[in-house]
PDB file of C-alpha atoms in Angstrom:
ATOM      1  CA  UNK E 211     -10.313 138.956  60.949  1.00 91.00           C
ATOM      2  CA  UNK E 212     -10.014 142.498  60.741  1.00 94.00           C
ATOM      3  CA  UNK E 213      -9.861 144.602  63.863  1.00 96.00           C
ATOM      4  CA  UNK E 214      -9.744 148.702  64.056  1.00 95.00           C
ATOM      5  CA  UNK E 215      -9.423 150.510  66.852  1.00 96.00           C
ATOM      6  CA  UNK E 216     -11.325 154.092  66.416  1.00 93.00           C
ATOM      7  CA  UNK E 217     -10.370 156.868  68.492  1.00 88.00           C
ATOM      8  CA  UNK E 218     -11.958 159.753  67.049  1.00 87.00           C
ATOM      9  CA  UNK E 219     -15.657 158.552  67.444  1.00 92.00           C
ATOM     10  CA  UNK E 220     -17.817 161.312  66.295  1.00 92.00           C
ATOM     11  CA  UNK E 221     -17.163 160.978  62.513  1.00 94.00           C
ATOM     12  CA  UNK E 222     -18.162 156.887  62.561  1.00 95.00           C
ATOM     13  CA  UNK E 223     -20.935 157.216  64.869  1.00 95.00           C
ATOM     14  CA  UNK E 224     -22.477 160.041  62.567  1.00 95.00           C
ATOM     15  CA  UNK E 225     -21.728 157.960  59.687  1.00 96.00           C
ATOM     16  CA  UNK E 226     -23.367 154.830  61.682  1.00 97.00           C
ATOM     17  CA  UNK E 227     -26.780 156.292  63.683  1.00 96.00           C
ATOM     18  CA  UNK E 228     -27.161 159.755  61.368  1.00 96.00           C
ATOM     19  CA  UNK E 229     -26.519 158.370  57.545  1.00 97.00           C
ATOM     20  CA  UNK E 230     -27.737 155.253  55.796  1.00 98.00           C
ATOM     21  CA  UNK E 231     -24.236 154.313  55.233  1.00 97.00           C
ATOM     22  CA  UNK E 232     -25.126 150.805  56.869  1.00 98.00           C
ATOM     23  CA  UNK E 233     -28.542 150.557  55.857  1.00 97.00           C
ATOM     24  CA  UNK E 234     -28.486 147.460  54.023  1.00 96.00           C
ATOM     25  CA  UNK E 235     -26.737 145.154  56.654  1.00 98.00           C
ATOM     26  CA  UNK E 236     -28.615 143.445  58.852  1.00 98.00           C
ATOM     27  CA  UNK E 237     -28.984 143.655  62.384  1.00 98.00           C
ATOM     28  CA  UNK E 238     -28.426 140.752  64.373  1.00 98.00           C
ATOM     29  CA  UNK E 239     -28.601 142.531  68.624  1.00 98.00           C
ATOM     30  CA  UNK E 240     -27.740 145.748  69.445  1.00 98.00           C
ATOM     31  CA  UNK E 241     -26.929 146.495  73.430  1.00 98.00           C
ATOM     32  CA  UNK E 242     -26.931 150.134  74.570  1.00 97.00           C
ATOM     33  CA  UNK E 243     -25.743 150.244  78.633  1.00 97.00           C
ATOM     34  CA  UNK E 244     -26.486 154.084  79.869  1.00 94.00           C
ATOM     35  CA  UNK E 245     -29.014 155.845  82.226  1.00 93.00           C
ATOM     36  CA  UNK E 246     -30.570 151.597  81.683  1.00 95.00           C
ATOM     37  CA  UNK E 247     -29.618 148.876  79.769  1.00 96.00           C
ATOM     38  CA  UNK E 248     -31.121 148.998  76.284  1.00 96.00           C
ATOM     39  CA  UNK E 249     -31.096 145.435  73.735  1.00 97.00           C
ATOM     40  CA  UNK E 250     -32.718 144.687  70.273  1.00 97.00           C
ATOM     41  CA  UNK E 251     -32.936 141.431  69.149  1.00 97.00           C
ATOM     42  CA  UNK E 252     -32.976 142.282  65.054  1.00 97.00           C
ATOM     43  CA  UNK E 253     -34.951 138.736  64.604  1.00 97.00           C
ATOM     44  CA  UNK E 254     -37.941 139.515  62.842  1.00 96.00           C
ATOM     45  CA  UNK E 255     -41.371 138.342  63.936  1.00 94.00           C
ATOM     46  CA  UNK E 256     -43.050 136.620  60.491  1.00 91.00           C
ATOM     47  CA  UNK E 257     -46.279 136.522  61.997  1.00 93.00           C
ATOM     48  CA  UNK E 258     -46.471 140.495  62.440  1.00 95.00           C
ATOM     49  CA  UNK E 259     -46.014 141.071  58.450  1.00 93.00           C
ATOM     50  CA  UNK E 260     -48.375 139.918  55.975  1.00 93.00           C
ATOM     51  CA  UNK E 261     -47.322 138.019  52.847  1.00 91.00           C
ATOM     52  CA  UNK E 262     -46.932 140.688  50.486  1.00 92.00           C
ATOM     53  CA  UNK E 263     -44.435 142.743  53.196  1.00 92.00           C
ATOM     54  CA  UNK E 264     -42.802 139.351  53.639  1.00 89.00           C
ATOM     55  CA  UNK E 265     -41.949 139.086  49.875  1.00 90.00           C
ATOM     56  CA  UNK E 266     -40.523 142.746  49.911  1.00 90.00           C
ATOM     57  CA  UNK E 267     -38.019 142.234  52.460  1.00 90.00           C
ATOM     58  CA  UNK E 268     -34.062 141.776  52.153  1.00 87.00           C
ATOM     59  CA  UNK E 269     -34.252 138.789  55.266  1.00 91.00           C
ATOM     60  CA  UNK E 270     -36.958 136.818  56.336  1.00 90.00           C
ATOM     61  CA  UNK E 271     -34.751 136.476  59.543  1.00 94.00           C
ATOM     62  CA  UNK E 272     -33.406 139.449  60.502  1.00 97.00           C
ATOM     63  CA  UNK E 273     -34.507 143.314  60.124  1.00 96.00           C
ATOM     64  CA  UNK E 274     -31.776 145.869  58.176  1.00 96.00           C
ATOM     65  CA  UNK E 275     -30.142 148.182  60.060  1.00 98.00           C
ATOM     66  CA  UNK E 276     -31.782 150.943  58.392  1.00 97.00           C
ATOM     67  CA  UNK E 277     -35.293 150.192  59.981  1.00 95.00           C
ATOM     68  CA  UNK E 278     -34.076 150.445  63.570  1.00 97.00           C
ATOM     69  CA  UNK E 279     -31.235 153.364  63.022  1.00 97.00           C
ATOM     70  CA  UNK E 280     -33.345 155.829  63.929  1.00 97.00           C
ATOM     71  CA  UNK E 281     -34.490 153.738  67.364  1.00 96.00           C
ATOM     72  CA  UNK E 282     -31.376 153.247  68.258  1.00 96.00           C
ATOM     73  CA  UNK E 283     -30.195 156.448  67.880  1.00 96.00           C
ATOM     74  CA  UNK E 284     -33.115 158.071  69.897  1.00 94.00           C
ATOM     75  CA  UNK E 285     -31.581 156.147  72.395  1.00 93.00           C
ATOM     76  CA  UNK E 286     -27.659 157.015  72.076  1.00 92.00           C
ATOM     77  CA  UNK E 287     -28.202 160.952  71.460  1.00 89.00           C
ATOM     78  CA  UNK E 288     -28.523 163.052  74.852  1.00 85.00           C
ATOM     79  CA  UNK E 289     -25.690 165.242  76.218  1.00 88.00           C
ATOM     80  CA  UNK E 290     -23.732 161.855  77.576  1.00 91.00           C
ATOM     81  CA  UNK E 291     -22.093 159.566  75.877  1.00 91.00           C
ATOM     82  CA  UNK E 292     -23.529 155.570  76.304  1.00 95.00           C
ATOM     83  CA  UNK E 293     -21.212 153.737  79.444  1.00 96.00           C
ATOM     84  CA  UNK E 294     -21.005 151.093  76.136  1.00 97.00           C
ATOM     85  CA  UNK E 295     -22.769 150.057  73.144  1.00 97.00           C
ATOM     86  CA  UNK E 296     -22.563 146.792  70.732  1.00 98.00           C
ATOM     87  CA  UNK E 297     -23.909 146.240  67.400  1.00 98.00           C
ATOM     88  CA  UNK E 298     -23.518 143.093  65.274  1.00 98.00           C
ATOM     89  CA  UNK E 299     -24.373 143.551  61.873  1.00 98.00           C
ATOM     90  CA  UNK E 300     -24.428 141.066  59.420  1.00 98.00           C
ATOM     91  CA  UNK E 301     -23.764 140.631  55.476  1.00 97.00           C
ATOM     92  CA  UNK E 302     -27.311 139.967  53.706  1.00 95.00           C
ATOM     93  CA  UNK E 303     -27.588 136.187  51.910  1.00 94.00           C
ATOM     94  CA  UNK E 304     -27.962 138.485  48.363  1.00 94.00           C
ATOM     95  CA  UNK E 305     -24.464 140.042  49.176  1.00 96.00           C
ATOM     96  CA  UNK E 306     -23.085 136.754  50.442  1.00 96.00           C
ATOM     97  CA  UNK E 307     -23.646 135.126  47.260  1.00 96.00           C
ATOM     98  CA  UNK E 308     -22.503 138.721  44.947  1.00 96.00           C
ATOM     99  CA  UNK E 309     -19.050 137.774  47.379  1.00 97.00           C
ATOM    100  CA  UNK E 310     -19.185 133.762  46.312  1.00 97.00           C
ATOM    101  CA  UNK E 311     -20.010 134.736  42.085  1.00 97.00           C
ATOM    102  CA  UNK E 312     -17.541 137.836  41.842  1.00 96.00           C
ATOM    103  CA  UNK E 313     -14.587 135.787  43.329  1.00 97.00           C
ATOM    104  CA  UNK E 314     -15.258 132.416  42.047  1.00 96.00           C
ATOM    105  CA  UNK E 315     -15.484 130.595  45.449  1.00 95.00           C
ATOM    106  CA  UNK E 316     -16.024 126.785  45.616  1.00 93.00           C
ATOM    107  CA  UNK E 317     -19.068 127.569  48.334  1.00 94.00           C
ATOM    108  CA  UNK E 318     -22.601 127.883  48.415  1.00 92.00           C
ATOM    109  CA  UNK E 319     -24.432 130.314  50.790  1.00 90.00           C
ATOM    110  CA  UNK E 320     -25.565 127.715  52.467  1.00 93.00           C
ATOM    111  CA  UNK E 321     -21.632 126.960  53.496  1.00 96.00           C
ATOM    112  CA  UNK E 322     -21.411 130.533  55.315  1.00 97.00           C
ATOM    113  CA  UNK E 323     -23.201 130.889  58.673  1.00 96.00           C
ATOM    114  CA  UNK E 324     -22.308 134.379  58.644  1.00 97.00           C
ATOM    115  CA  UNK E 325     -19.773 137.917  57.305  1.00 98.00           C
ATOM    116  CA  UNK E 326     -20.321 139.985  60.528  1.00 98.00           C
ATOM    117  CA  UNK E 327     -19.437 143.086  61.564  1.00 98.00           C
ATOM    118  CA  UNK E 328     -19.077 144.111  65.039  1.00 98.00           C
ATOM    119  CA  UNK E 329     -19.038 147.488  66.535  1.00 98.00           C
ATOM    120  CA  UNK E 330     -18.296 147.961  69.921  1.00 98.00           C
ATOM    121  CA  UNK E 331     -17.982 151.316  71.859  1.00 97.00           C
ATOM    122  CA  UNK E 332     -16.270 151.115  75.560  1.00 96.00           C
ATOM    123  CA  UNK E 333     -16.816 154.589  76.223  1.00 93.00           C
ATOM    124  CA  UNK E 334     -13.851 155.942  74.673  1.00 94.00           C
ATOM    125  CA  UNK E 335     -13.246 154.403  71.841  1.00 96.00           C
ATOM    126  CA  UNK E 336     -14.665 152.289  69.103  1.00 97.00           C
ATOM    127  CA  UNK E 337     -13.814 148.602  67.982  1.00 97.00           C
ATOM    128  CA  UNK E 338     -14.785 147.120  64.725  1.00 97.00           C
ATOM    129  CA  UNK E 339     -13.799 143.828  64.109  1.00 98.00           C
ATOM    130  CA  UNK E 340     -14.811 141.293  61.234  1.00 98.00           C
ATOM    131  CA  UNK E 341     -15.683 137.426  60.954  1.00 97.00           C
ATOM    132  CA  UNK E 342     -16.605 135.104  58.688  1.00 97.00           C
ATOM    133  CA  UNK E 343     -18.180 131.905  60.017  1.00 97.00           C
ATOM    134  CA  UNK E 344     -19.198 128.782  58.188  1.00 96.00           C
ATOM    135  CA  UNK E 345     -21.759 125.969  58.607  1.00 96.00           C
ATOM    136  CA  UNK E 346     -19.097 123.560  57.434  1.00 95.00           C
ATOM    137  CA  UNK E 347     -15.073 122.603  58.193  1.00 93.00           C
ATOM    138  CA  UNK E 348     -12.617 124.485  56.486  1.00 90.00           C
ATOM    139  CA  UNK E 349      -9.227 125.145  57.033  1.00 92.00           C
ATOM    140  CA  UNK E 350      -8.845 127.636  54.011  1.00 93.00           C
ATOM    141  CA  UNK E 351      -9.169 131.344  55.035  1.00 95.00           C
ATOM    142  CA  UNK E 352     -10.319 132.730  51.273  1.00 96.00           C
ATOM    143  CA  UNK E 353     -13.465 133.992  52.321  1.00 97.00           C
ATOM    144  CA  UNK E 354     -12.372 135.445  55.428  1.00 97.00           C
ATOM    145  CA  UNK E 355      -9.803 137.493  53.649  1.00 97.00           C
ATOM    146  CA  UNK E 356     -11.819 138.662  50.989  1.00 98.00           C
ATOM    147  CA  UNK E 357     -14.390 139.798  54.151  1.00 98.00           C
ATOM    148  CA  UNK E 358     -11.894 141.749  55.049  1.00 98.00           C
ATOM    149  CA  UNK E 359     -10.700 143.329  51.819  1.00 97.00           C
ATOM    150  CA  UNK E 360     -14.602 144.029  51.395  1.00 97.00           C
ATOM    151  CA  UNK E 361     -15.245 145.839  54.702  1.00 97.00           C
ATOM    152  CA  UNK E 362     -11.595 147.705  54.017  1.00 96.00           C
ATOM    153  CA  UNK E 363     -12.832 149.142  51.032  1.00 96.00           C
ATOM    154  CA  UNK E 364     -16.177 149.429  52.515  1.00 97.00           C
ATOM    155  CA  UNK E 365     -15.058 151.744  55.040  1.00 96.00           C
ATOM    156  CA  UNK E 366     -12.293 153.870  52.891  1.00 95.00           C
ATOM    157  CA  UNK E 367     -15.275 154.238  50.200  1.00 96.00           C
ATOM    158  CA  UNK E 368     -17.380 155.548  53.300  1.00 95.00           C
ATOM    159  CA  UNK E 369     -14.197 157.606  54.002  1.00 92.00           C
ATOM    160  CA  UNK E 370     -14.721 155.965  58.495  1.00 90.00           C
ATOM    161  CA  UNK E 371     -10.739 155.601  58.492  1.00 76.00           C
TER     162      UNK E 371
END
């Protein structure tokens, strides 16, 4: 489990609300506490899209983060910072499995509940921390290290630290 501590805010949140650097994760919640409490549930409702949209889309579960950026960043911008904010993002089941082929892991998708990422501002500063969790037992740690490498070079690529 990876966890970074970001000081200098303006650079990642630019990078998170203002470029599709994050598009293609999903969003799980997203809470935004300022003038009121703001919180997205990023489950998708199936009965709102027809079959064809259905078909089209990355998750039948969840929504990317690149469909509600722009909402949630209607809500952060204003000339005060957010008291807090918290965004779980999660790795899509295509990019779970590119993770399982490229590094030869003895697991389905199926064995991985979830790779998250989760960003959370206090008002100051900004935590990002990483988790893997499984729908089975394991005591081995391979995936949750590789997670990590990932999001390392995920972020240095994306030049956020």
């Amino acid at each position: 489990m990876l966890n970074i501590e970001i000081t200098e805010t303006k650079n990642f949140v630019k990078k998170l609300l203002m470029e599709p650097v994050f598009d293609t994760f999903l969003l799980v919640e997203a809470y935004v506490r300022s003038d009121v409490s703001y919180t997205i549930d990023g489950r998708l409702n199936p009965s709102f899209f027809d079959t064809e949209e259905l078909e089209e889309m990355t998750s039948k579960t969840y929504t990317t983060w690149g469909n509600v950026r722009q909402h949630i960043f209607n809500v952060i911008k204003g000339n005060k910072l957010p008291l807090n904010f918290k965004i779980v993002l999660i790795l899509s089941d295509a990019n779970i499995n590119r993770i399982i082929e490229q590094n030869h892991l003895n697991l389905t998708s199926s064995d991985i509940a979830n790779l998250s990422l989760n960003i959370y501002f206090d008002g100051e500063k900004i935590s990002l921390t990483t988790m893997a969790s499984m729908n089975i037992f394991s005591m081995d740690k391979t995936l949750a290290n590789i997670w990590d490498a990932n999001v390392s070079a995920f972020f240095k690529q994306n030049q956020i630290f």
